[in-house]
């Protein structure tokens, strides 16, 4: 290990050193760039706001410039990177926060969570972020989400899928925001969007009217309702930027397969699905597809099955977001106490499906 030479003359006044030490204890980002401190026990030098554990005072030496610290034999800390920055140390951390937000956009991001992650008080983090970018972390999170939703919608993805990908909890929230945040009417926005073609059919099924919609890659939506109108409206809401074409003839085989599945005649027809899912939803939906016909599992059992025993509520949300009824058998997940729990297409339908499956029909 390189020997650390202690400066022979202490160039700073005691008062200045005391102020600097206080800044180190406070992790005061405002003094980043004004000085660095070397830690003799580790041989590393840091900026004042470094998130690493505070050293003992007697091991600390202050330097006005990075160069002096290096000349004294210290190496730059890899965490706070006192050398990386275009003169503005805070901006590096703000950039790191931005990257973190972008990489975790599917999660429930809060100021408190960011503060913990970056070891700052929520107040300090917010202030630093705002002074660097002019917007709050929350506004930045919203902007990233919106950008992602736009991107997915332009690619012809369904609204629900685009939403979940972008970390929005419920579709109603997107509808509230779309108009104001897209900054234009959906119609206008659509002109710039690639219009994917979604073909669909509506037919009778054991559960009432059934809509099947598909892209050229596979089935993207299976829904139930009492009449055709809500199905058509739902499809329009779900794929507002797609060209929707009714095509009963092209969907005959899938329709027969699906009703067969419900009635128990077709055991495992291979239905190509074209659905977008977050990594988490994919795990849940795959687990659902492994529940045998005629059986049910509780939400918590599914959570355990995917190795996330605490994620019961998230599992329930993933079930509720299932875009393809029956094909992904979210109806086979019920509450721990045997109650049916929820079903996107009505409890009566869930009950009827399960009864048909249990009776082995
Ligand atoms: Zn450091």
Short mmCIF file of C-alpha atoms and ligand atoms in Angstrom, two decimals:
data_model
loop_
_atom_site.label_atom_id
_atom_site.label_comp_id
_atom_site.label_asym_id
_atom_site.label_seq_id
_atom_site.Cartn_x
_atom_site.Cartn_y
_atom_site.Cartn_z
CA UNK A 1 0.00 0.00 0.00
CA UNK A 2 1.17 3.46 -0.86
CA UNK A 3 2.43 5.46 2.07
CA UNK A 4 0.37 8.46 2.93
CA UNK A 5 2.51 11.42 3.78
CA UNK A 6 0.97 13.75 6.31
CA UNK A 7 1.52 17.40 5.45
CA UNK A 8 4.30 18.76 7.64
CA UNK A 9 2.67 22.12 7.99
CA UNK A 10 -1.03 22.42 8.65
CA UNK A 11 -1.88 25.14 6.14
CA UNK A 12 -5.46 25.78 7.22
CA UNK A 13 -6.57 27.63 10.24
CA UNK A 14 -8.19 25.62 12.98
CA UNK A 15 -11.41 27.47 12.39
CA UNK A 16 -11.49 26.63 8.71
CA UNK A 17 -10.80 22.98 9.49
CA UNK A 18 -13.59 22.90 12.03
CA UNK A 19 -16.02 24.28 9.46
CA UNK A 20 -14.87 21.76 6.90
CA UNK A 21 -15.19 18.89 9.35
CA UNK A 22 -18.71 19.99 10.14
CA UNK A 23 -19.49 20.01 6.39
CA UNK A 24 -18.14 16.46 6.15
CA UNK A 25 -20.30 15.34 9.06
CA UNK A 26 -23.33 17.02 7.47
CA UNK A 27 -22.46 15.64 4.03
CA UNK A 28 -22.97 19.17 2.88
CA UNK A 29 -23.20 19.01 -0.90
CA UNK A 30 -23.00 22.79 -1.11
CA UNK A 31 -19.28 22.54 -0.32
CA UNK A 32 -18.57 19.87 -2.92
CA UNK A 33 -15.90 21.26 -5.20
CA UNK A 34 -14.64 23.64 -2.52
CA UNK A 35 -12.40 21.06 -0.89
CA UNK A 36 -11.81 17.32 -0.60
CA UNK A 37 -10.83 15.29 2.42
CA UNK A 38 -8.35 12.44 2.57
CA UNK A 39 -8.71 9.55 5.01
CA UNK A 40 -5.36 8.19 6.11
CA UNK A 41 -6.74 4.85 7.28
CA UNK A 42 -8.05 4.02 3.80
CA UNK A 43 -5.84 6.14 1.55
CA UNK A 44 -8.91 7.51 -0.20
CA UNK A 45 -10.10 11.06 -0.71
CA UNK A 46 -13.71 12.16 -0.97
CA UNK A 47 -15.91 15.14 -1.58
CA UNK A 48 -17.80 16.46 1.45
CA UNK A 49 -21.12 14.93 0.37
CA UNK A 50 -19.73 11.41 -0.07
CA UNK A 51 -22.35 8.90 1.08
CA UNK A 52 -19.72 6.57 2.59
CA UNK A 53 -19.37 6.16 6.36
CA UNK A 54 -17.75 9.09 8.15
CA UNK A 55 -14.11 8.52 9.11
CA UNK A 56 -12.63 9.40 12.48
CA UNK A 57 -11.60 13.01 12.69
CA UNK A 58 -7.96 12.21 13.52
CA UNK A 59 -7.62 10.32 10.20
CA UNK A 60 -8.86 13.21 8.09
CA UNK A 61 -6.80 15.76 6.18
CA UNK A 62 -8.36 18.54 4.12
CA UNK A 63 -7.16 19.63 0.69
CA UNK A 64 -8.19 22.60 -1.38
CA UNK A 65 -7.76 20.73 -4.64
CA UNK A 66 -7.99 17.20 -5.94
CA UNK A 67 -4.43 17.50 -7.22
CA UNK A 68 -3.03 18.14 -3.75
CA UNK A 69 -4.79 15.09 -2.38
CA UNK A 70 -3.32 12.98 -5.16
CA UNK A 71 0.14 14.40 -4.63
CA UNK A 72 -0.17 13.39 -1.00
CA UNK A 73 -0.76 9.81 -2.14
CA UNK A 74 -4.56 9.53 -1.85
CA UNK A 75 -6.74 7.85 -4.44
CA UNK A 76 -10.12 9.19 -5.54
CA UNK A 77 -13.13 7.52 -3.91
CA UNK A 78 -15.09 5.36 -6.35
CA UNK A 79 -18.37 6.22 -4.72
CA UNK A 80 -18.42 9.99 -4.70
CA UNK A 81 -15.95 10.38 -7.57
CA UNK A 82 -14.40 13.65 -6.48
CA UNK A 83 -12.61 13.96 -9.81
CA UNK A 84 -15.49 13.27 -12.16
CA UNK A 85 -17.43 16.36 -12.63
CA UNK A 86 -17.54 19.21 -14.85
CA UNK A 87 -16.74 21.48 -11.97
CA UNK A 88 -20.10 20.88 -10.41
CA UNK A 89 -20.02 18.04 -7.93
CA UNK A 90 -23.72 18.05 -7.20
CA UNK A 91 -24.60 17.53 -10.81
CA UNK A 92 -22.86 14.14 -10.77
CA UNK A 93 -25.05 12.95 -7.97
CA UNK A 94 -28.15 14.40 -9.56
CA UNK A 95 -27.22 12.54 -12.73
CA UNK A 96 -26.87 9.37 -10.68
CA UNK A 97 -30.32 9.96 -9.22
CA UNK A 98 -31.74 10.47 -12.72
CA UNK A 99 -30.18 7.19 -13.90
CA UNK A 100 -31.57 5.43 -10.84
CA UNK A 101 -35.07 6.75 -11.55
CA UNK A 102 -34.86 5.65 -15.19
CA UNK A 103 -33.71 2.17 -14.23
CA UNK A 104 -36.36 1.72 -11.54
CA UNK A 105 -39.27 3.38 -13.27
CA UNK A 106 -41.44 0.27 -12.85
CA UNK A 107 -41.16 0.50 -9.08
CA UNK A 108 -43.09 2.68 -6.74
CA UNK A 109 -40.61 5.56 -6.57
CA UNK A 110 -40.93 8.02 -3.73
CA UNK A 111 -38.82 10.85 -2.43
CA UNK A 112 -38.28 8.89 0.78
CA UNK A 113 -37.00 5.88 -1.16
CA UNK A 114 -34.60 8.02 -3.20
CA UNK A 115 -33.41 9.75 -0.04
CA UNK A 116 -32.63 6.40 1.58
CA UNK A 117 -30.92 5.13 -1.54
CA UNK A 118 -28.69 8.19 -1.83
CA UNK A 119 -28.26 8.69 1.89
CA UNK A 120 -29.63 12.15 2.10
CA UNK A 121 -32.57 13.67 3.87
CA UNK A 122 -35.64 13.92 1.61
CA UNK A 123 -35.46 17.67 2.05
CA UNK A 124 -31.83 17.90 1.01
CA UNK A 125 -32.25 15.55 -1.93
CA UNK A 126 -35.24 17.48 -3.22
CA UNK A 127 -33.44 20.80 -2.87
CA UNK A 128 -30.30 19.55 -4.58
CA UNK A 129 -32.28 17.98 -7.41
CA UNK A 130 -34.35 21.08 -7.94
CA UNK A 131 -31.43 23.43 -7.93
CA UNK A 132 -29.63 21.30 -10.54
CA UNK A 133 -32.54 20.52 -12.87
CA UNK A 134 -35.16 23.09 -11.98
CA UNK A 135 -37.76 20.41 -11.33
CA UNK A 136 -38.55 18.15 -8.39
CA UNK A 137 -37.65 14.44 -8.42
CA UNK A 138 -41.39 13.72 -8.61
CA UNK A 139 -41.76 15.85 -11.73
CA UNK A 140 -38.77 14.05 -13.22
CA UNK A 141 -40.30 10.65 -12.45
CA UNK A 142 -43.52 11.76 -14.14
CA UNK A 143 -41.62 12.98 -17.17
CA UNK A 144 -39.76 9.68 -17.54
CA UNK A 145 -43.00 7.74 -17.20
CA UNK A 146 -44.76 9.87 -19.73
CA UNK A 147 -41.89 9.53 -22.18
CA UNK A 148 -42.12 5.77 -21.83
CA UNK A 149 -45.88 5.70 -22.27
CA UNK A 150 -45.57 7.81 -25.43
CA UNK A 151 -42.91 5.52 -26.76
CA UNK A 152 -45.00 2.40 -26.16
CA UNK A 153 -48.15 3.95 -27.57
CA UNK A 154 -46.28 4.94 -30.68
CA UNK A 155 -45.18 1.34 -31.04
CA UNK A 156 -48.84 0.39 -31.08
CA UNK A 157 -48.87 -1.10 -27.59
CA UNK A 158 -52.09 -1.15 -25.59
CA UNK A 159 -52.72 1.61 -23.09
CA UNK A 160 -52.85 -0.76 -20.14
CA UNK A 161 -49.59 -2.41 -21.07
CA UNK A 162 -47.89 0.94 -21.72
CA UNK A 163 -49.10 2.10 -18.35
CA UNK A 164 -47.87 -0.80 -16.36
CA UNK A 165 -44.54 -0.73 -18.11
CA UNK A 166 -44.17 2.86 -17.07
CA UNK A 167 -44.98 2.17 -13.45
CA UNK A 168 -48.42 3.71 -13.34
CA UNK A 169 -50.63 1.91 -10.87
CA UNK A 170 -53.98 2.12 -12.60
CA UNK A 171 -55.28 3.07 -15.97
CA UNK A 172 -57.59 5.73 -14.61
CA UNK A 173 -54.54 7.68 -13.54
CA UNK A 174 -53.16 7.65 -17.04
CA UNK A 175 -56.41 8.85 -18.52
CA UNK A 176 -56.36 11.72 -16.08
CA UNK A 177 -52.89 12.63 -17.15
CA UNK A 178 -52.81 11.81 -20.83
CA UNK A 179 -54.57 14.90 -22.01
CA UNK A 180 -52.65 17.34 -19.86
CA UNK A 181 -49.29 15.66 -20.12
CA UNK A 182 -49.23 14.69 -23.75
CA UNK A 183 -49.87 18.38 -24.20
CA UNK A 184 -52.18 17.72 -27.12
CA UNK A 185 -55.29 15.76 -27.90
CA UNK A 186 -54.85 12.02 -28.41
CA UNK A 187 -56.05 12.48 -32.01
CA UNK A 188 -53.29 14.92 -32.77
CA UNK A 189 -50.79 12.71 -31.03
CA UNK A 190 -51.90 9.75 -33.05
CA UNK A 191 -50.89 11.39 -36.30
CA UNK A 192 -47.29 10.96 -35.28
CA UNK A 193 -47.84 7.44 -34.09
CA UNK A 194 -47.25 4.28 -36.02
CA UNK A 195 -50.71 2.83 -36.45
CA UNK A 196 -50.57 -0.85 -35.68
CA UNK A 197 -53.41 -2.98 -37.02
CA UNK A 198 -55.52 -4.80 -34.45
CA UNK A 199 -58.05 -7.26 -35.79
CA UNK A 200 -60.89 -8.43 -33.61
CA UNK A 201 -63.97 -10.56 -33.42
CA UNK A 202 -66.92 -10.63 -31.06
CA UNK A 203 -68.81 -13.84 -30.49
CA UNK A 204 -70.93 -15.77 -28.01
CA UNK A 205 -69.25 -17.80 -25.31
CA UNK A 206 -70.28 -19.63 -22.15
CA UNK A 207 -69.50 -16.40 -20.30
CA UNK A 208 -71.47 -14.02 -22.47
CA UNK A 209 -70.15 -11.90 -25.32
CA UNK A 210 -66.46 -12.41 -25.87
CA UNK A 211 -64.01 -10.18 -27.71
CA UNK A 212 -60.78 -11.54 -29.11
CA UNK A 213 -58.30 -9.05 -30.55
CA UNK A 214 -54.96 -9.78 -32.14
CA UNK A 215 -51.98 -8.11 -33.72
CA UNK A 216 -50.11 -9.92 -36.49
CA UNK A 217 -48.02 -11.52 -33.74
CA UNK A 218 -50.78 -13.00 -31.65
CA UNK A 219 -53.72 -12.42 -29.32
CA UNK A 220 -53.45 -9.13 -27.46
CA UNK A 221 -56.82 -8.97 -25.75
CA UNK A 222 -59.58 -11.31 -24.56
CA UNK A 223 -62.49 -9.63 -22.82
CA UNK A 224 -66.03 -10.43 -21.72
CA UNK A 225 -69.16 -8.32 -21.40
CA UNK A 226 -72.92 -8.64 -21.58
CA UNK A 227 -73.18 -6.81 -24.89
CA UNK A 228 -70.98 -5.78 -27.81
CA UNK A 229 -70.83 -2.07 -27.22
CA UNK A 230 -68.73 -2.04 -24.04
CA UNK A 231 -66.37 -4.51 -25.69
CA UNK A 232 -65.84 -2.25 -28.68
CA UNK A 233 -65.41 0.79 -26.49
CA UNK A 234 -62.96 -1.05 -24.29
CA UNK A 235 -60.91 -2.00 -27.33
CA UNK A 236 -60.85 1.60 -28.46
CA UNK A 237 -59.64 2.76 -25.05
CA UNK A 238 -57.08 0.00 -24.91
CA UNK A 239 -55.62 0.55 -28.37
CA UNK A 240 -56.42 4.17 -29.15
CA UNK A 241 -53.62 4.54 -31.68
CA UNK A 242 -54.16 1.31 -33.53
CA UNK A 243 -56.26 0.72 -36.62
CA UNK A 244 -59.03 -1.58 -35.40
CA UNK A 245 -60.57 -3.93 -37.94
CA UNK A 246 -63.33 -6.41 -37.32
CA UNK A 247 -62.37 -9.68 -38.97
CA UNK A 248 -64.54 -12.57 -37.79
CA UNK A 249 -63.33 -15.00 -40.42
CA UNK A 250 -59.66 -14.65 -39.53
CA UNK A 251 -60.31 -15.35 -35.86
CA UNK A 252 -62.51 -18.44 -36.17
CA UNK A 253 -59.86 -20.90 -35.06
CA UNK A 254 -58.91 -18.98 -31.94
CA UNK A 255 -62.55 -18.43 -31.06
CA UNK A 256 -63.24 -22.15 -31.32
CA UNK A 257 -60.15 -22.94 -29.29
CA UNK A 258 -61.06 -20.52 -26.54
CA UNK A 259 -64.64 -21.63 -26.15
CA UNK A 260 -63.34 -25.19 -26.23
CA UNK A 261 -60.97 -24.35 -23.42
CA UNK A 262 -63.80 -22.98 -21.34
CA UNK A 263 -66.02 -25.94 -22.05
CA UNK A 264 -63.21 -28.38 -21.40
CA UNK A 265 -62.99 -29.93 -24.84
CA UNK A 266 -59.70 -28.41 -25.94
CA UNK A 267 -57.14 -29.17 -23.28
CA UNK A 268 -54.17 -27.04 -24.20
CA UNK A 269 -54.60 -25.25 -27.46
CA UNK A 270 -51.51 -23.25 -28.25
CA UNK A 271 -52.59 -19.65 -28.35
CA UNK A 272 -49.90 -17.24 -29.45
CA UNK A 273 -50.08 -14.21 -27.19
CA UNK A 274 -48.81 -10.77 -28.01
CA UNK A 275 -48.96 -9.03 -24.67
CA UNK A 276 -46.55 -6.70 -22.96
CA UNK A 277 -45.70 -7.28 -19.36
CA UNK A 278 -43.30 -6.02 -16.80
CA UNK A 279 -40.79 -8.60 -15.62
CA UNK A 280 -42.87 -9.08 -12.49
CA UNK A 281 -46.16 -9.51 -14.33
CA UNK A 282 -44.54 -12.04 -16.63
CA UNK A 283 -43.49 -14.16 -13.66
CA UNK A 284 -46.94 -14.00 -12.14
CA UNK A 285 -48.71 -14.77 -15.42
CA UNK A 286 -46.43 -17.70 -16.14
CA UNK A 287 -47.13 -19.07 -12.68
CA UNK A 288 -50.87 -18.78 -13.38
CA UNK A 289 -50.50 -20.75 -16.59
CA UNK A 290 -49.04 -23.61 -14.56
CA UNK A 291 -52.10 -23.96 -12.31
CA UNK A 292 -53.90 -27.10 -13.56
CA UNK A 293 -57.44 -26.86 -14.78
CA UNK A 294 -59.93 -27.53 -11.99
CA UNK A 295 -57.60 -26.27 -9.28
CA UNK A 296 -57.16 -22.91 -7.59
CA UNK A 297 -54.35 -21.17 -5.71
CA UNK A 298 -54.38 -18.32 -3.23
CA UNK A 299 -52.72 -14.99 -4.06
CA UNK A 300 -50.15 -15.64 -1.34
CA UNK A 301 -49.42 -19.14 -2.70
CA UNK A 302 -48.65 -17.60 -6.09
CA UNK A 303 -46.45 -15.01 -4.40
CA UNK A 304 -44.51 -17.81 -2.70
CA UNK A 305 -44.34 -19.77 -5.92
CA UNK A 306 -42.54 -16.94 -7.69
CA UNK A 307 -40.18 -16.57 -4.74
CA UNK A 308 -41.63 -13.31 -3.45
CA UNK A 309 -43.75 -14.31 -0.45
CA UNK A 310 -44.34 -10.72 0.59
CA UNK A 311 -45.69 -9.63 -2.78
CA UNK A 312 -49.26 -10.88 -2.28
CA UNK A 313 -50.84 -7.55 -3.11
CA UNK A 314 -48.62 -7.03 -6.14
CA UNK A 315 -49.67 -10.50 -7.33
CA UNK A 316 -53.32 -9.48 -6.98
CA UNK A 317 -52.61 -6.35 -9.02
CA UNK A 318 -50.86 -8.39 -11.72
CA UNK A 319 -53.88 -10.72 -11.88
CA UNK A 320 -56.18 -7.72 -12.24
CA UNK A 321 -54.04 -6.41 -15.10
CA UNK A 322 -54.30 -9.62 -17.12
CA UNK A 323 -55.28 -8.54 -20.64
CA UNK A 324 -56.22 -12.00 -21.89
CA UNK A 325 -58.95 -13.70 -19.87
CA UNK A 326 -58.93 -17.52 -19.79
CA UNK A 327 -55.73 -17.75 -21.87
CA UNK A 328 -53.93 -16.61 -18.73
CA UNK A 329 -56.14 -18.22 -16.09
CA UNK A 330 -56.18 -15.46 -13.49
CA UNK A 331 -59.60 -16.79 -12.48
CA UNK A 332 -57.80 -19.69 -10.78
CA UNK A 333 -56.40 -17.39 -8.10
CA UNK A 334 -58.65 -16.82 -5.12
CA UNK A 335 -58.35 -15.44 -1.64
CA UNK A 336 -56.71 -17.30 1.23
CA UNK A 337 -60.05 -17.74 3.02
CA UNK A 338 -61.64 -19.34 -0.03
CA UNK A 339 -63.52 -16.20 -1.06
CA UNK A 340 -63.25 -15.57 -4.77
CA UNK A 341 -61.42 -12.24 -4.57
CA UNK A 342 -61.84 -9.98 -7.57
CA UNK A 343 -62.23 -10.56 -11.27
CA UNK A 344 -61.86 -7.98 -13.97
CA UNK A 345 -64.84 -9.38 -15.88
CA UNK A 346 -67.15 -9.80 -12.89
CA UNK A 347 -67.28 -12.27 -10.02
CA UNK A 348 -70.17 -14.15 -11.58
CA UNK A 349 -68.02 -15.05 -14.57
CA UNK A 350 -65.16 -16.12 -12.31
CA UNK A 351 -67.52 -18.31 -10.34
CA UNK A 352 -68.99 -19.84 -13.47
CA UNK A 353 -65.58 -20.54 -15.02
CA UNK A 354 -64.35 -22.25 -11.85
CA UNK A 355 -67.55 -24.26 -11.54
CA UNK A 356 -67.20 -25.48 -15.13
CA UNK A 357 -63.58 -26.40 -14.55
CA UNK A 358 -64.23 -28.18 -11.26
CA UNK A 359 -67.09 -30.16 -12.74
CA UNK A 360 -64.64 -31.24 -15.40
CA UNK A 361 -66.94 -30.01 -18.11
ZN1 LIG B 1 -16.22 9.19 -1.28
#
